[in-house]
Each structure stands twice: as C-alpha cells, then as structure tokens.
Coordinates of C-alpha atoms and ligand atoms in Angstrom, one line a residue:
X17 CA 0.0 0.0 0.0
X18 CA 1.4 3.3 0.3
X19 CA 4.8 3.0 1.3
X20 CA 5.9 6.9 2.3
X21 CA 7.0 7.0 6.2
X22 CA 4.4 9.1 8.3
X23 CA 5.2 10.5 11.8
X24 CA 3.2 12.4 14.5
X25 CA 3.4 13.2 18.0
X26 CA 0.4 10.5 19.4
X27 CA -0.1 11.8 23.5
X28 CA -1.5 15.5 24.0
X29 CA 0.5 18.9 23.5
X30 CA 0.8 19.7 26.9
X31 CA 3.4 19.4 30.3
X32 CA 3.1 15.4 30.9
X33 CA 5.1 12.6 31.8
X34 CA 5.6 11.1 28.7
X35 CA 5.1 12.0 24.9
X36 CA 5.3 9.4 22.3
X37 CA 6.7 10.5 18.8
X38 CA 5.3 8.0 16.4
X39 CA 6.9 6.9 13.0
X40 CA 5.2 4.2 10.4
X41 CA 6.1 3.1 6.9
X42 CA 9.5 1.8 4.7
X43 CA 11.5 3.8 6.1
X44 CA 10.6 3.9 10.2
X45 CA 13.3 2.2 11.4
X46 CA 15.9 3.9 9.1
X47 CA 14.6 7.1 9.9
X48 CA 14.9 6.5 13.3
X49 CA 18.4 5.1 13.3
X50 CA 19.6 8.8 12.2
X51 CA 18.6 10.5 15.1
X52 CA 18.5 7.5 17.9
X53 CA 21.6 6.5 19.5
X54 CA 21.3 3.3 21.4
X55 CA 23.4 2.9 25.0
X56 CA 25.9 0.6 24.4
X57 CA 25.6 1.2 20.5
X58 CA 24.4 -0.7 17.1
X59 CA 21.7 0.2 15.2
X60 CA 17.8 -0.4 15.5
X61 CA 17.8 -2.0 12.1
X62 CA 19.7 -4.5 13.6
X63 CA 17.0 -5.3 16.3
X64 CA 14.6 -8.0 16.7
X65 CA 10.7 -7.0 16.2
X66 CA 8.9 -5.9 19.4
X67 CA 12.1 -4.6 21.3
X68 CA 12.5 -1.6 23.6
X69 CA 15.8 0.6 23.3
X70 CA 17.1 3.4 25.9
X71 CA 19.1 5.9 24.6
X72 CA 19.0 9.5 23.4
X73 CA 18.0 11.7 20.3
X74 CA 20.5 13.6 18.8
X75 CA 19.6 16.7 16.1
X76 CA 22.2 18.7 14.4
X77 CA 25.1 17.5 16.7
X78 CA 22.4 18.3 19.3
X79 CA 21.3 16.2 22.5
X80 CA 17.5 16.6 22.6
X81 CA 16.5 14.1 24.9
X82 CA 17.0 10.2 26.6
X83 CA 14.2 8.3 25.2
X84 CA 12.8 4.8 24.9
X85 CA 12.0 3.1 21.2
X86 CA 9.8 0.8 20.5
X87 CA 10.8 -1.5 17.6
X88 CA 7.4 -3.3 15.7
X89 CA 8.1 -4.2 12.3
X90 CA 5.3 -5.3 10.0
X91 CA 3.2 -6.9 9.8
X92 CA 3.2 -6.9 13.6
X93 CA 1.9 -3.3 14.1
X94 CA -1.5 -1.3 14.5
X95 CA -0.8 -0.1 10.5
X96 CA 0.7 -3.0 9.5
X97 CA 3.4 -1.4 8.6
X98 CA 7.2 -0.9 10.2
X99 CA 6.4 1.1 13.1
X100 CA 8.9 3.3 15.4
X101 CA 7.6 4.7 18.5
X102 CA 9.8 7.4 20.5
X103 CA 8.9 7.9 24.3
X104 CA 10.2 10.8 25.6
X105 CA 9.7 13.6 27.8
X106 CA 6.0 14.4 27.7
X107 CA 7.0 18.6 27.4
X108 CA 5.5 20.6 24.4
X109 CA 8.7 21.4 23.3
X110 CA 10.7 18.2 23.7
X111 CA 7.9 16.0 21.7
X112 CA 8.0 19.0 18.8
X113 CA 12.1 19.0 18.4
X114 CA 11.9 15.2 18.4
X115 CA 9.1 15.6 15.6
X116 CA 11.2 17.9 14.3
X117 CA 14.1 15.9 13.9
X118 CA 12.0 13.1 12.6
X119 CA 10.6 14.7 9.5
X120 CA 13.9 16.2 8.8
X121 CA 15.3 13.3 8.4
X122 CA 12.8 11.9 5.7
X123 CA 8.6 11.2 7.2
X124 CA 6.5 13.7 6.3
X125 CA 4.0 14.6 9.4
X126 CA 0.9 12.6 9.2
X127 CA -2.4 13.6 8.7
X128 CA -4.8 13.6 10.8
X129 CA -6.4 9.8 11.4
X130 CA -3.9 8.6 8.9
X131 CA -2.6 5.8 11.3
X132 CA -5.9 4.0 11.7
X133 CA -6.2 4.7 7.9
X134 CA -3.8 2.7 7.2
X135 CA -4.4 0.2 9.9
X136 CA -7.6 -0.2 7.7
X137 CA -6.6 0.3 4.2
X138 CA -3.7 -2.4 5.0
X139 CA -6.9 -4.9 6.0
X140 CA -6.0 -5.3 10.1
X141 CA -9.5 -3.8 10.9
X142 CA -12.4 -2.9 8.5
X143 CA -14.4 0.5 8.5
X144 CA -16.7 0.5 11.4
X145 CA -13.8 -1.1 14.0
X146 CA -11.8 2.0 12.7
X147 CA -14.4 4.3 13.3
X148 CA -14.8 2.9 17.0
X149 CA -11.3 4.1 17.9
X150 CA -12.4 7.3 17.7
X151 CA -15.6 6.3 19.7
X152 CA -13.0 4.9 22.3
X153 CA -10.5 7.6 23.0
X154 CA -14.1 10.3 22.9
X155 CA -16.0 7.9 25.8
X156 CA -17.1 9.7 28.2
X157 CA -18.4 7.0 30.5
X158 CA -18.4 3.3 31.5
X159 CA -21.0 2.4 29.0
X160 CA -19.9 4.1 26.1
X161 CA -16.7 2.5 26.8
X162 CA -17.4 -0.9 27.0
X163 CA -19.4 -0.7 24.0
X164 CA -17.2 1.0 21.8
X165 CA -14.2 -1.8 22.6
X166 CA -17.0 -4.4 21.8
X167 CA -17.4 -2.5 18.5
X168 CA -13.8 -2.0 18.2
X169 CA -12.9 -6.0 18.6
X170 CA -15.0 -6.8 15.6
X171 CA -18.3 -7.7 17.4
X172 CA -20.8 -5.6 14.8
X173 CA -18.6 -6.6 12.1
X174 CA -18.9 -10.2 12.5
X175 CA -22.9 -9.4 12.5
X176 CA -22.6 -7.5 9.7
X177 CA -21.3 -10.0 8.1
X178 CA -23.6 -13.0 8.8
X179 CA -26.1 -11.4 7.6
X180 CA -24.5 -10.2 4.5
X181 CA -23.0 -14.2 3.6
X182 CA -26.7 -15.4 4.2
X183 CA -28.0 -12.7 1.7
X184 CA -24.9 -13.8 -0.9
X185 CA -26.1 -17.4 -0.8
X186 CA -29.3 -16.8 -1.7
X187 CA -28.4 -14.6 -4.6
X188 CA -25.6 -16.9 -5.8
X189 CA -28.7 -19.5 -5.6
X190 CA -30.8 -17.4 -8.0
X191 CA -28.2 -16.1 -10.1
X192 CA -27.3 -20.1 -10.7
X193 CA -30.6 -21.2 -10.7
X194 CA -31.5 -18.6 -13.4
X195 CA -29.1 -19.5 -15.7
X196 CA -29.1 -23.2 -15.6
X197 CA -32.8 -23.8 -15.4
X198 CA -32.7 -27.3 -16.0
X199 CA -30.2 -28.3 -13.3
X200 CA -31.2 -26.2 -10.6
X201 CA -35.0 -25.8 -10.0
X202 CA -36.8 -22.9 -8.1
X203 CA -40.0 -24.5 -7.3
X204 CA -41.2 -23.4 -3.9
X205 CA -38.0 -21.2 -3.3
X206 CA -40.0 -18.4 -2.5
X207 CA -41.2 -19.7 0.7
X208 CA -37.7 -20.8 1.9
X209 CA -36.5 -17.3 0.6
X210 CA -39.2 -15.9 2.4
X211 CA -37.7 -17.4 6.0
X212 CA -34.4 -16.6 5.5
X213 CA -35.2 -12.6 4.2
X214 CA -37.7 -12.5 7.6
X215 CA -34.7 -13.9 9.5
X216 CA -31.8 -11.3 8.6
X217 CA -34.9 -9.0 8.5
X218 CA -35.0 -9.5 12.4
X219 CA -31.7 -9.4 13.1
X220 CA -31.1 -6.1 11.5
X221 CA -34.4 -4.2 13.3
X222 CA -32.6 -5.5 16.1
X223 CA -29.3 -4.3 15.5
X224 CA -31.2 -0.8 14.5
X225 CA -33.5 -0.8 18.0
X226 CA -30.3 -0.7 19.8
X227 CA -29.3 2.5 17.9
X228 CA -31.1 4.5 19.6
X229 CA -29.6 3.4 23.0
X230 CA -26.2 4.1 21.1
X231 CA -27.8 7.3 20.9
X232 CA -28.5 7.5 24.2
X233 CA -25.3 6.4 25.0
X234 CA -23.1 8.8 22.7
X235 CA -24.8 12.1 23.8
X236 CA -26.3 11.2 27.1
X237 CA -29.5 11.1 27.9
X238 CA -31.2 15.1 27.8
X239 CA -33.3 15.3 30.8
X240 CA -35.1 18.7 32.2
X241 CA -35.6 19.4 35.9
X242 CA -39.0 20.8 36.3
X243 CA -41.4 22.0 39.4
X244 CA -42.3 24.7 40.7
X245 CA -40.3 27.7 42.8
X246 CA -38.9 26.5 45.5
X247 CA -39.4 22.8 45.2
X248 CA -35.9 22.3 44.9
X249 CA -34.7 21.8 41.1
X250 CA -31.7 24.2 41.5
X251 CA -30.7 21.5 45.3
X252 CA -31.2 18.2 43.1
X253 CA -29.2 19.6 40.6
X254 CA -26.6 20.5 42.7
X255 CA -26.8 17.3 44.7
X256 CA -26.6 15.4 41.6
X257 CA -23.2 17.3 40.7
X258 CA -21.9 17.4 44.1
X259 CA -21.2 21.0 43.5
X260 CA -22.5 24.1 44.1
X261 CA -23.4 25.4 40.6
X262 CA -26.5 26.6 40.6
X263 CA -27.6 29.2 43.1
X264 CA -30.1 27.6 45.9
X265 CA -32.2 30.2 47.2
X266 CA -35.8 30.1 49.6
X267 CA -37.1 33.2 47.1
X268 CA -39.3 31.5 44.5
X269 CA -38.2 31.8 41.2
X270 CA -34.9 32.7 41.4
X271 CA -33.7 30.0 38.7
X272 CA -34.9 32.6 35.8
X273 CA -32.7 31.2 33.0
X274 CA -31.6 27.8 32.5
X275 CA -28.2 26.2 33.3
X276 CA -27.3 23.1 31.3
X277 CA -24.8 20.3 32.8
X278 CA -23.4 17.3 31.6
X279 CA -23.1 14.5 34.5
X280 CA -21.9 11.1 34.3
X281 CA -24.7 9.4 36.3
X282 CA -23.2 5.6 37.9
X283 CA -22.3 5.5 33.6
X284 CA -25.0 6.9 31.8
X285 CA -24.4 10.3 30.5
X286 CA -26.9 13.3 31.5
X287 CA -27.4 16.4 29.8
X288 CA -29.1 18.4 32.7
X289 CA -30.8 21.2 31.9
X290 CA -32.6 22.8 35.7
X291 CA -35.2 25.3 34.4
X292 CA -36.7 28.2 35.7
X293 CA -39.6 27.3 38.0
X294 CA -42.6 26.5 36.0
X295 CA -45.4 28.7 37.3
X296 CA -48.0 31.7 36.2
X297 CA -46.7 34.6 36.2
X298 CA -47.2 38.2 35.6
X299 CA -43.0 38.8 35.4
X300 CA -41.5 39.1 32.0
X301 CA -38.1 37.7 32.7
X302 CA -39.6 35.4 34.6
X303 CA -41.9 34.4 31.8
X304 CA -39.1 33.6 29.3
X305 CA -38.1 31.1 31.5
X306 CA -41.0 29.5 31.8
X307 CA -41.3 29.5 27.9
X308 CA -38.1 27.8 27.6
X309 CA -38.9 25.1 30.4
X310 CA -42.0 24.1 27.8
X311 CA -39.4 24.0 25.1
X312 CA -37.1 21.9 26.4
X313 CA -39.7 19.8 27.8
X314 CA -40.6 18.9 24.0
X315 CA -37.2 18.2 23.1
X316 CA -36.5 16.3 26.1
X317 CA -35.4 12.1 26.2
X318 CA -36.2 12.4 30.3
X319 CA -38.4 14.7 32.6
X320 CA -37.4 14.7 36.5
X321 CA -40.2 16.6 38.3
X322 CA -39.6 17.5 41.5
X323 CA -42.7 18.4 43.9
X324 CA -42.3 19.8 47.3
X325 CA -43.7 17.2 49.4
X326 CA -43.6 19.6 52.2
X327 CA -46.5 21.5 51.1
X328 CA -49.9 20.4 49.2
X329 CA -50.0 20.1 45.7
X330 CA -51.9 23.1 43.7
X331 CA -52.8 24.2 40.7
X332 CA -49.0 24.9 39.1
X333 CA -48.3 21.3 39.9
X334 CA -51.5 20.0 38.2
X335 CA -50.7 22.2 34.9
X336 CA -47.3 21.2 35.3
X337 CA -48.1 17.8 35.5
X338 CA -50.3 17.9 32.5
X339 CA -47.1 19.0 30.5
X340 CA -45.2 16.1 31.4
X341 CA -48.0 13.3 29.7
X342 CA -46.3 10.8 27.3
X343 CA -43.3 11.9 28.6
X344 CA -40.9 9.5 30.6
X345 CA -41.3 11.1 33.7
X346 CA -39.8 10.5 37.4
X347 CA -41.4 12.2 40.2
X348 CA -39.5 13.5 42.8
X349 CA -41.4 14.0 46.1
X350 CA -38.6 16.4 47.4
X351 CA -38.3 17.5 50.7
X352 CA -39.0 13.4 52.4
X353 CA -36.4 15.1 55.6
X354 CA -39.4 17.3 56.3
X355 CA -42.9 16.1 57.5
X356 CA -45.1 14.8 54.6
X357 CA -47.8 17.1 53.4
X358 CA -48.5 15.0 50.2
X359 CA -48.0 11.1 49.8
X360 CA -46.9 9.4 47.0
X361 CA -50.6 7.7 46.8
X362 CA -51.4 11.1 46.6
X363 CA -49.5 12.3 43.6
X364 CA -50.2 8.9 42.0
X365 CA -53.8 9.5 42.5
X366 CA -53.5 13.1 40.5
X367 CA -51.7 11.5 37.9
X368 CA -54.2 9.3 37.2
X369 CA -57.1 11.0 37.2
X370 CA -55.3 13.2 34.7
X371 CA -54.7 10.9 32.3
X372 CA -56.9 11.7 29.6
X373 CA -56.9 8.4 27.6
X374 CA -56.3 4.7 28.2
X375 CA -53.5 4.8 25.0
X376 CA -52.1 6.9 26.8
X377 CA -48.7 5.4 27.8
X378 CA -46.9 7.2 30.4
X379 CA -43.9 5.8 31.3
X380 CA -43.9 7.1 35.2
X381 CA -42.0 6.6 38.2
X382 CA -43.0 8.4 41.7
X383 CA -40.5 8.0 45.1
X384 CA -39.5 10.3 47.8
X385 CA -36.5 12.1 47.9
X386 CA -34.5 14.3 49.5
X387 CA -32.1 17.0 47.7
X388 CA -30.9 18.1 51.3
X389 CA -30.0 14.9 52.7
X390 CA -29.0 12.9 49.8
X391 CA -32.3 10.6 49.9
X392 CA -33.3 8.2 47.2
X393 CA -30.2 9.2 44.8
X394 CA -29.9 5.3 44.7
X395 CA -33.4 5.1 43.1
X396 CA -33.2 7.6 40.6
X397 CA -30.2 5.9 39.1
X398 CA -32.1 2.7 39.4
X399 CA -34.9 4.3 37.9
X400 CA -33.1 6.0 35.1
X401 CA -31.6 2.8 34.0
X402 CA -34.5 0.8 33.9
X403 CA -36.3 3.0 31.7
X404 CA -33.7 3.7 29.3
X405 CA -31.4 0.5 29.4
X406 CA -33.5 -2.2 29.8
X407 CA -35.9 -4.2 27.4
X408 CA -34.9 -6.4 24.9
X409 CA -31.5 -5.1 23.8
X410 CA -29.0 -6.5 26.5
X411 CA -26.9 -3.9 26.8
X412 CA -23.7 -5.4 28.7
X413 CA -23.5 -8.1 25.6
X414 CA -24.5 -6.6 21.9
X415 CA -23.2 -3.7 20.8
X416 CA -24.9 -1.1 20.2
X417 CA -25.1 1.0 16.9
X418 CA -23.7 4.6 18.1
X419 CA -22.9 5.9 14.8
X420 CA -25.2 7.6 12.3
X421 CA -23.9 6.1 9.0
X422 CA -24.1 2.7 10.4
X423 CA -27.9 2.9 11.4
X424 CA -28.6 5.1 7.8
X425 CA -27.1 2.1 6.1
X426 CA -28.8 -0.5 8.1
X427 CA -32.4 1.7 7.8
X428 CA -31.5 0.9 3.8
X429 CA -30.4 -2.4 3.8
X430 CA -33.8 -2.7 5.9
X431 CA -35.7 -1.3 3.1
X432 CA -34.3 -3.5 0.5
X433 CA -35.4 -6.5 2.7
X434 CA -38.6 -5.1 2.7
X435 CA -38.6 -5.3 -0.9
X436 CA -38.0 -8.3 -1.5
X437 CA -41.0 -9.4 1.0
X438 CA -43.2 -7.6 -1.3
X439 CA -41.6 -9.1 -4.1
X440 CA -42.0 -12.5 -2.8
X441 CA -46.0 -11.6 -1.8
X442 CA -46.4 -10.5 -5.1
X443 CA -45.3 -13.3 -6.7
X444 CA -43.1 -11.2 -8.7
X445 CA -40.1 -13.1 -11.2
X446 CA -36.9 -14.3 -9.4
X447 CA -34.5 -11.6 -10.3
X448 CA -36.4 -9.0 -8.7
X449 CA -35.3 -11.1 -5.4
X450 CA -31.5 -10.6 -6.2
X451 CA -31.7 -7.5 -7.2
X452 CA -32.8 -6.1 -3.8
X453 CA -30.9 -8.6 -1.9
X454 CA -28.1 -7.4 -3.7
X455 CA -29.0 -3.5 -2.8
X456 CA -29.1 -4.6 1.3
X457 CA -25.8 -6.5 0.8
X458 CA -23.8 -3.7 -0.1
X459 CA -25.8 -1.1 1.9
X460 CA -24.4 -3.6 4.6
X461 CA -21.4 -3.6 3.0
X462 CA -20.3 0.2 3.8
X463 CA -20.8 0.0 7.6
X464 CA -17.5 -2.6 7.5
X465 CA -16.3 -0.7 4.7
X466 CA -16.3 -2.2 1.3
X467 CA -17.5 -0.8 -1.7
X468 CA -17.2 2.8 -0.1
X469 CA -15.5 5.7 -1.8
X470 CA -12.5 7.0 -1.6
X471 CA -14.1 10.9 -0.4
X472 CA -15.9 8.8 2.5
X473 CA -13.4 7.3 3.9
X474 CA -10.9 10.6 4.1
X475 CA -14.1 12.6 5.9
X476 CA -14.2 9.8 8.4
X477 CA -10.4 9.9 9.1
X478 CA -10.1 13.7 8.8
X479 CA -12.3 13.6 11.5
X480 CA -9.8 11.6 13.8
X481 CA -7.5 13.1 16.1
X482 CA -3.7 13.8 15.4
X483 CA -1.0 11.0 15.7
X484 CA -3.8 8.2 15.8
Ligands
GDP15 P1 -35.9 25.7 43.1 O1 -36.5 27.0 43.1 O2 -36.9 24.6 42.8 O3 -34.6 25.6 42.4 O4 -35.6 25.3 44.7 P2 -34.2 25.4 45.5 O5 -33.3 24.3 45.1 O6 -33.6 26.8 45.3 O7 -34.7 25.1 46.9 C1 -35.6 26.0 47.6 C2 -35.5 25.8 49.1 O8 -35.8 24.5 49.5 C3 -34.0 26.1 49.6 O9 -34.1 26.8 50.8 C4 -33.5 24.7 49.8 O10 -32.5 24.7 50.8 C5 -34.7 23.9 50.3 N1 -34.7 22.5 49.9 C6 -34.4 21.9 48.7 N2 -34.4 20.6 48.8 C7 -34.7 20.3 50.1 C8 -34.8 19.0 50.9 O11 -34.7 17.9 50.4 N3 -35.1 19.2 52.2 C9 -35.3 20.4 52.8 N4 -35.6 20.4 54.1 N5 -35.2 21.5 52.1 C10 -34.9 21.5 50.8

C-alpha cells in the first residue's frame, strides 16, 4: 500500500510525563536510526521486532532528549506497517524538536487519522472497528466504553457480516438457478426465501432498535428538571453534581434562566438542563423562563419533576403535570427530611385522574427524595436505567449502533429487505429477489467498509485526532 514513512506526536500537546513521537512506513526504522543513539551502540535495524531501546535523540550535533523506542516491524503493528515509536519527555517542546528531527530526516508529518487509515486500508481492521477508535478515546463513561471496545474487537462486524453471507447465498442460488434452469430448479424457493429474508430482516431491526440506545449512549441522555419555585430543582441539581453550581435560594423563582450540565450518572451520560420554575406569572423575565422550560420539555429524552412534598399540591403542579403526559417522567417528592404534606398515593392519584386516555402510555416513576439529605439518589439511578437500558436489547453483551452512518445504512439495507418481502408476496419473477438482496448487501457492506468511496473514507479519518 502506500509506502511513504508518516510521523506524528500521538499523546497531548501539553506538560506530561511522557510523549510518544510515532513513526510508520518503509522507512521507520531507518529514519529513526539517524537521530536515535542506542546505550551501548548498534543500530535499531539490527534489532529484533517488538524490542524496547534506551538511549537519546541527537539533532544537528544536538542532544534533545533520553528516550525509549519501540521497535514493531510489520506486519506486527497497528498499521501493518514498520512502526517506530519514541517515548520521551512528555514537554510541548521536547515531543516537537523530536518531531522535528523526525521529518527532517525523511517522514512527512501525518495527517490527521492517517494511522488508523492505514491500519484499515492495509486490512487489520475494516471501516466500522476503525471508526470505534475514535468512539473509544471520545468515551465519556463506563457504557460508552465498553461498548465501543466491543465494537472496536470486531463484534458488529462479525454481524454484519452473517447477515450479508446469508443474503450472498441466496443470490448466488438465484443467479445459478436462473441460468441453468434445468439443473437447478426454483420450485417453492420463495417460501424458503421468504424465512431466510424475515430472518436477517430481524436481526437487522434489532441491531437498528439498539441505535437509539447508542444514541442514548453517545450524547447522554437530555433530561429537564422541572417543578415549581422553590421545590428544589436548583438543590437536586446541585446534589446530583456534588457542587454548588446553581444558586439555591428560599425566594421563589430565582432560577430565571436555565443552566445546562453534563453528568456522568453511575455510567449513563446526563445532559441536565434545571429550568426556571414552571409557574403563572405576571413577570416578564420570569416568563421567558418559563417558555423555555416548555421547550425543552418537548425536546426532552427524560423529565425529572420535583414536587415539594412539604407542602400540598396546587394548581401549578397540576398544569405542570399535565405538560409532562407521554413523557418519561420520574417524580420526585422532594423534601422526604421534612414532614409529609403529600404522599406518593397522593401524587399517583392526581396522575391518574389526569390521564386523559387509556393509550395513553406514560412511562412514570414516583419516590420520595431528599435533595438536602442525599435521599433516594440510589433510586433515581435505578430508575433512570430501567427506563432507558433495559428491554430487549442486552446492553452489557450486543453492541450497540452509536454511529449515524451505520444505522442510515442499516435503515436501507432494511428497506431492500422489505422489498424483496413484497416481491415474494407478489409473486413477482426471481430476479427482482436478487436485485434487492443485492442493494441490502452492499448497503451492509459500507458500515465494514467495502464498496465505499475513496471521499468517505478521508471525511471519516479527517475527522480523527492527530498522531492516531
Ligand atoms: P428551586 O426553586 O426549585 O430551584 O428550589 P431550590 O433548590 O432553590 O430550593 C428551595 C429551598 O428549599 C431552599 O431553601 C433549599 O434549601 C430547600 N430544599 C431543597 N431541597 C430540600 C430538601 O430535600 N429538604 C429540605 N428540608 N429543604 C430543601
């Protein structure tokens, strides 16, 4: 593949213990050997594979710093490729002179992405494992982590796959069938066909159901504290960053604007946005605020309402309430340190005298807590993860489709294999079979990579970090 010798400094710019200079192609280990000199001497070329040198870096009769090398000579590398690694002192300036050095004596600096590139253009990984090291290194949580190695080891590939050698059997089986008509009969195909497209039909709603806890998963999960003044929004927000962010007053409707967080919840991402106390109001700031609750209410994945169970529920918690139908909703009956005005049964019995319809699913959970004390933190992640996590995707074991071009592609292969459903219920000729199967099985084909264009596959690296 391409054979010129890339180099890039792979840790962060900034004061740390070690940087790592890294060098890949023809001429890694040559252009190392210029500026490397080994304690006790000889060259690295002489070296076996998978060795570690000490020594030093030398530039323009220069000493630049004692360094460790890593020696991995293809095939035995992430690229594939004869790879050099220089550990040095992780200091801005140190990791650029040794950079420096490196391209001067013949790499060019890489671009950005273009080691994984060629870890996938050299065939170690295919398209959507290289794509999950970028999913990796961004993981903000213990979820997103686990699934993105799971994608990374090969895991949605080797689905991917499957599916895509069942669909190539069949139209091999057609495409043979239809031109040797008197060896290889068709006679009640369509029925058989008709098992085997409903199969991989399955398995790829499935694979797209769990997209949007990859969703989920990559951007957290946006959730809205609402109540009224004074419940305590601005205390459960604080409680749930351990911090004092927002201001915690006993004035109602001091929260006027909305503050936005991002929290990592026992592993689930939450995008936390405490509004302005929902109430009537005759003040225009104050108004704003309340407009913006209802907004992000609609846009909202996850409601937390938070009633003051101190006092009795009125007519700004019913309206409020009505606001929060169809959503998922947990109710927070604040305030459980204090004597109890209003009762759960209570709050459950409002809700459901407001439900309007039967269809009308609300997915609702109601507990005491207490912002003050701490109180029932336990249940809300409980509660949190039930309603999002849990279901039929197992979300410890699959992998989960986090990325946007892999569910578009899947949503199209999808459509194909409905296609070919119709086809078959029509009783339509056989080549109108292969010709969608053939549509879903390169549609499938671009989530590991084949058949995709060159311009794809350089936005997807360009969008990588340096040195990686
Ligand atoms: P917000 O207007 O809904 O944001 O309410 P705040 O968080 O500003 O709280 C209003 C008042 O209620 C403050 O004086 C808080 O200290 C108090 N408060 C909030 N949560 C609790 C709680 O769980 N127990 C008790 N006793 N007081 C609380």
């Amino acid at each position: 593949m391409s054979s010129d010798t890339i180099a890039a400094v792979a840790t962060a710019m900034m004061g740390a213990g070690i940087g790592i200079v890294r060098i890949s192609g023809d001429q890694a280990v040559e252009t190392a050997d210029q500026i490397f000199r080994k304690k006790g001497g000889g060259a690295l070329r002489e070296q076996e594979s998978h060795t570690i040198h000490y020594g030093t870096i030398w530039d323009s009769g220069e000493m630049i710093d004692e360094v460790m090398v890593l020696l991995m000579r293809a095939p035995r590398s992430y690229t594939r490729e004869d790879t050099v690694e220089i550990d040095c002192h992780g200091g801005v300036y140190v990791t650029k002179r040794i950079l420096e050095a490196v391209i001067r004596h013949g790499a060019r600096i890489a671009e950005p992405g273009e080691f994984t590139k060629r870890a996938f253009l050299n065939g170690r990984i295919d398209l959507s494992q290289a794509e999950s090291v970028m999913d990796v290194i961004q993981a903000k949580n213990k979820l997103a982590l686990n699934n993105s190695v799971r994608q990374l080891s090969g895991m949605l590939s080797k689905e991917i796959q499957e599916i895509r050698s069942v669909i190539l059997h069949e139209i091999a089986r057609i495409e043979s069938a239809l031109d040797d008509p008197e060896h290889m009969s068709l006679d009640g195909y369509s029925d058989f066909l008709q098992k085997i497209v409903s199969e991989q039909e399955q398995k790829i709603r499935r694979l797209l159901a769990g997209s949007e806890n990859g969703r989920l998963l990559r951007e957290g999960i946006s959730t809205v504290i609402v109540g009224k003044p004074n419940a305590g929004k601005s205390s459960l927000l604080n409680a749930l960053l351990g911090e004092e962010r927002a201001i915690v007053t006993n004035i109602a409707g001091t929260t006027r604007d909305t503050l936005q967080e991002q929290m990592n919840f026992n592993g689930i991402l939450l995008n936390v946005t405490d509004t302005a106390g929902i109430r009537r109001t005759e003040d225009a700031v104050e108004r704003i605020g309340v407009e913006r609750s209802k907004q992000h209410l609609a846009d909202a994945d996850l409601a937390i309402y938070v009633a003051d169970a101190s006092t009795k529920l009125d007519e700004n918690d019913f309206e409020i309430l009505d606001l929060l139908t169809g959503h998922k909703v947990i109710i927070l009956l604040n305030k459980s340190d204090l004597p109890a005005v209003t009762t759960e049964e209570e709050i459950a019995a409002v809700v459901r005298a407001r439900i309007r319809s039967e269809e009308e699913d609300w997915n609702l959970r109601i507990f005491s807590f207490s912002a003050k004390e701490g109180e029932g933190m336990e249940r809300l992640e409980h509660a949190v993860q039930e309603m999002f996590f849990s279901g039929e995707i197992s979300f410890d074991q699959e992998v989960c489709i986090t990325n946007v071009r892999h569910q578009s592609a899947l949503s199209d292969a999808l459509a194909s294999i409905e296609l070919v459903k119709q086809s078959i219920a029509d009783a339509m000729p056989e080549d109108f079979y292969s010709i969608d199967l053939m549509n879903a099985y390169e549609k499938l084909g671009t989530i590991i990579g084949e058949s995709v264009e060159d311009d794809l596959v350089n936005e997807i690296f360009g969008s990588f970090c340096m040195g990686k």
